[in-house]
Tab-separated table of C-alpha atoms and ligand atoms in Angstrom:
chain	number	residue	atom	x	y	z
R	1	MET	CA	148.127	122.812	65.909
R	2	GLN	CA	149.083	122.558	69.520
R	3	ILE	CA	147.798	125.619	71.211
R	4	THR	CA	148.482	125.296	74.895
R	5	HIS	CA	146.987	128.364	76.382
R	6	ILE	CA	146.042	131.952	75.941
R	7	GLU	CA	149.476	133.532	76.345
R	8	HIS	CA	148.031	137.286	76.454
R	9	ILE	CA	145.186	139.442	75.171
R	10	GLY	CA	146.098	142.688	73.637
R	11	ILE	CA	144.157	145.898	74.587
R	12	ALA	CA	144.857	149.087	72.799
R	13	VAL	CA	144.590	152.110	74.819
R	14	LYS	CA	145.310	155.920	74.272
R	15	ASN	CA	147.244	156.589	77.525
R	16	LEU	CA	149.199	153.759	79.033
R	17	GLU	CA	149.698	155.445	82.452
R	18	GLU	CA	145.802	156.305	82.768
R	19	SER	CA	144.890	152.674	81.835
R	20	VAL	CA	147.262	151.193	84.152
R	21	LYS	CA	145.597	153.054	87.032
R	22	TYR	CA	142.249	151.334	86.345
R	23	TYR	CA	143.705	148.016	86.250
R	24	GLU	CA	145.780	148.629	89.580
R	25	LYS	CA	143.256	150.624	91.399
R	26	ILE	CA	140.022	149.356	90.384
R	27	LEU	CA	140.678	145.711	89.353
R	28	GLY	CA	143.355	145.187	91.902
R	29	LEU	CA	146.095	143.737	89.518
R	30	LYS	CA	149.622	144.541	89.643
R	31	CYS	CA	151.551	146.042	86.658
R	32	TYR	CA	154.705	143.925	86.602
R	33	ALA	CA	156.589	145.399	83.568
R	34	ILE	CA	156.555	148.196	81.060
R	35	GLU	CA	158.338	147.601	77.816
R	36	GLU	CA	158.805	149.678	74.762
R	37	ILE	CA	158.559	147.099	71.403
R	38	LYS	CA	160.168	149.488	68.980
R	39	ASP	CA	159.945	147.013	66.164
R	40	GLN	CA	156.075	146.926	66.801
R	41	LYS	CA	156.053	150.662	67.435
R	42	VAL	CA	154.324	150.207	70.975
R	43	LYS	CA	154.700	150.683	74.661
R	44	THR	CA	153.103	147.895	76.576
R	45	ALA	CA	152.200	147.383	80.130
R	46	PHE	CA	151.800	143.824	81.651
R	47	PHE	CA	149.578	142.209	84.197
R	48	GLN	CA	149.420	138.410	85.074
R	49	VAL	CA	145.883	136.727	85.369
R	50	GLY	CA	146.303	133.151	86.007
R	51	GLU	CA	148.277	131.425	83.126
R	52	THR	CA	147.188	134.519	80.960
R	53	LYS	CA	148.505	138.026	80.639
R	54	ILE	CA	146.742	141.365	79.816
R	55	GLU	CA	148.917	143.360	77.516
R	56	LEU	CA	147.972	147.080	77.434
R	57	LEU	CA	149.269	148.764	74.041
R	58	GLU	CA	149.757	152.466	73.555
R	59	ALA	CA	151.046	153.436	70.279
R	60	SER	CA	154.637	154.885	70.275
R	61	SER	CA	154.189	156.495	66.866
R	62	SER	CA	151.640	157.818	64.471
R	63	ASP	CA	152.102	155.146	61.902
R	64	SER	CA	152.028	152.290	64.526
R	65	PRO	CA	149.512	149.497	64.160
R	66	VAL	CA	147.903	150.184	67.257
R	67	GLY	CA	147.587	154.017	66.522
R	68	LYS	CA	145.888	153.209	63.176
R	69	PHE	CA	143.391	150.827	65.273
R	70	ILE	CA	142.590	153.474	67.703
R	71	ASP	CA	142.041	156.096	65.177
R	72	LYS	CA	139.498	153.632	63.346
R	73	LYS	CA	137.835	151.872	65.939
R	74	GLY	CA	138.859	153.298	69.261
R	75	GLU	CA	140.203	151.808	72.384
R	76	GLY	CA	139.656	148.265	73.216
R	77	LEU	CA	140.468	144.592	72.430
R	78	HIS	CA	143.142	144.551	69.868
R	79	HIS	CA	144.615	140.900	69.484
R	80	ILE	CA	144.277	137.752	71.090
R	81	ALA	CA	147.938	135.653	71.481
R	82	PHE	CA	148.156	131.729	71.452
R	83	SER	CA	151.022	129.911	73.139
R	84	VAL	CA	152.302	127.317	70.884
R	85	PRO	CA	155.517	125.197	70.984
R	86	ASP	CA	157.018	126.563	67.814
R	87	VAL	CA	155.612	129.833	66.114
R	88	ASN	CA	157.128	129.007	62.668
R	89	SER	CA	155.575	125.639	62.412
R	90	SER	CA	152.166	127.064	63.508
R	91	LEU	CA	152.320	129.901	60.940
R	92	LYS	CA	153.358	127.441	58.254
R	93	GLU	CA	150.407	125.120	59.265
R	94	VAL	CA	147.723	127.689	59.132
R	95	GLU	CA	149.156	129.216	55.915
R	96	GLU	CA	148.827	125.685	54.297
R	97	LYS	CA	145.212	125.846	55.404
R	98	GLY	CA	144.589	128.975	53.510
R	99	ILE	CA	145.139	131.912	56.205
R	100	ARG	CA	146.889	134.891	55.163
R	101	LEU	CA	149.731	135.703	57.489
R	102	VAL	CA	151.047	139.176	58.603
R	103	ASP	CA	154.429	137.573	59.433
R	104	LYS	CA	155.779	134.880	57.130
R	105	VAL	CA	158.276	134.096	59.867
R	106	SER	CA	158.537	134.732	63.466
R	107	ARG	CA	159.939	138.020	65.048
R	108	LYS	CA	160.716	139.140	68.451
R	109	GLY	CA	158.091	140.425	70.661
R	110	ALA	CA	157.638	141.683	74.351
R	111	GLU	CA	159.446	139.587	76.790
R	112	SER	CA	161.918	138.323	74.039
R	113	LEU	CA	159.078	135.702	73.076
R	114	ASP	CA	159.073	134.732	69.258
R	115	ILE	CA	155.747	136.061	67.812
R	116	GLY	CA	153.879	136.013	64.413
R	117	PHE	CA	150.513	137.571	63.451
R	118	LEU	CA	147.734	136.094	61.313
R	119	HIS	CA	145.650	138.643	59.181
R	120	PRO	CA	142.381	139.673	61.029
R	121	LYS	CA	140.541	139.362	57.534
R	122	PHE	CA	140.957	135.682	57.669
R	123	THR	CA	140.424	135.057	61.187
R	124	GLY	CA	136.779	136.187	61.823
R	125	GLY	CA	138.080	139.750	62.487
R	126	VAL	CA	140.258	139.010	65.326
R	127	LEU	CA	143.769	139.789	65.168
R	128	THR	CA	145.562	136.572	66.176
R	129	GLU	CA	149.079	136.048	67.371
R	130	PHE	CA	151.163	132.908	67.904
R	131	CYS	CA	153.784	133.077	70.682
R	132	SER	CA	156.484	130.697	71.776
R	133	LYS	CA	159.417	130.975	74.263
R	134	ASN	CA	161.763	129.477	71.690
E	201	LIG	N1	141.646	143.666	64.821
E	201	LIG	C1	140.932	143.398	63.846
E	201	LIG	N2	140.736	144.115	62.818
E	201	LIG	C2	141.977	144.963	62.501
E	201	LIG	C3	143.008	145.072	63.407
E	201	LIG	C4	142.739	144.558	64.665
E	201	LIG	N3	143.679	144.612	65.775
E	201	LIG	N4	143.759	145.849	62.918
E	201	LIG	C5	143.394	146.190	61.660
E	201	LIG	N5	142.262	145.557	61.551
E	201	LIG	C6	141.426	145.665	60.089
E	201	LIG	C7	141.297	147.228	59.861
E	201	LIG	O1	139.990	147.557	60.376
E	201	LIG	C8	140.990	147.030	58.346
E	201	LIG	O2	139.724	146.526	58.132
E	201	LIG	P1	138.732	147.198	56.811
E	201	LIG	O3	139.428	146.641	55.591
E	201	LIG	O4	137.368	146.491	56.898
E	201	LIG	O5	138.459	148.581	57.197
E	201	LIG	C9	141.925	146.044	57.974
E	201	LIG	O6	142.135	145.293	59.050
E	201	LIG	C10	143.158	146.620	57.364
E	201	LIG	O7	143.525	147.467	58.336
E	201	LIG	P2	144.244	148.935	58.105
E	201	LIG	O8	144.018	149.819	59.159
E	201	LIG	O9	144.256	149.195	56.638
E	201	LIG	O10	145.879	148.558	58.433
E	201	LIG	P3	146.839	147.547	57.549
E	201	LIG	O11	146.504	146.840	56.570
E	201	LIG	O12	148.032	148.571	57.400
E	201	LIG	O13	147.365	146.629	58.856
E	201	LIG	C11	147.385	144.756	60.263
E	201	LIG	C12	146.634	145.690	59.390
E	201	LIG	C13	146.498	143.522	60.768
E	201	LIG	C14	148.331	144.088	58.915
E	201	LIG	C15	148.479	145.376	60.888
E	201	LIG	O14	147.736	146.231	61.981
E	201	LIG	C16	149.389	144.581	61.828
E	201	LIG	O15	150.464	144.122	61.039
E	201	LIG	N6	149.277	144.102	62.912
E	201	LIG	C17	150.214	143.167	63.635
E	201	LIG	C18	151.011	144.054	64.372
E	201	LIG	C19	150.673	144.586	65.583
E	201	LIG	O16	149.282	144.853	65.670
E	201	LIG	N7	151.306	144.969	66.457
E	201	LIG	C20	151.036	145.519	67.951
E	201	LIG	C21	151.052	144.654	68.885
E	201	LIG	C22	152.512	144.354	69.526
E	201	LIG	C23	152.826	143.159	70.276
E	201	LIG	O17	151.574	142.487	71.018
E	201	LIG	O18	153.696	142.429	70.449
């Protein structure tokens, strides 16, 4: 496994617009992109913090994984995403080590990255994502 850095930290929010205000007006960060990812049923807002991004996530439909998460646990840290050179080989590597995958093969995420999720029940309760630029 060759993780190069934390690509982003995903934070589930009820209202994207309201949450963006906190990051901009209180923390002084700048939202550089808002993007809806239809496949994941989320609307996202991005902030760059050094090499890492903060990704705010608002559910765009009631059956969205983020909506389910907020219903159960409330707003807060949702997932951590590690940058790797090749998502599919990293997914294969951890699966061979006994980790259950959410995604057997990569799919397209925000900013056109290749992404794949590991199941939180096999990662110490932290939903974990691999990302690569392809
Ligand atoms: N962090 C930690 N635990 C989580 C979790 C999260 N983000 N999301 C769900 N869980 C836990 C639940 O609390 C539940 O635990 P218990 O069994 O102890 O109650 C368990 O995982 C199963 O959760 P569920 O609500 O029954 O939901 P599902 O099994 O239907 O789905 C999961 C869980 C992880 C497979 C699903 O949320 C998923 O596919 N996530 C990956 C996709 C995603 O989150 N996309 C949004 C981000 C988009 C992006 O960044 O690009």
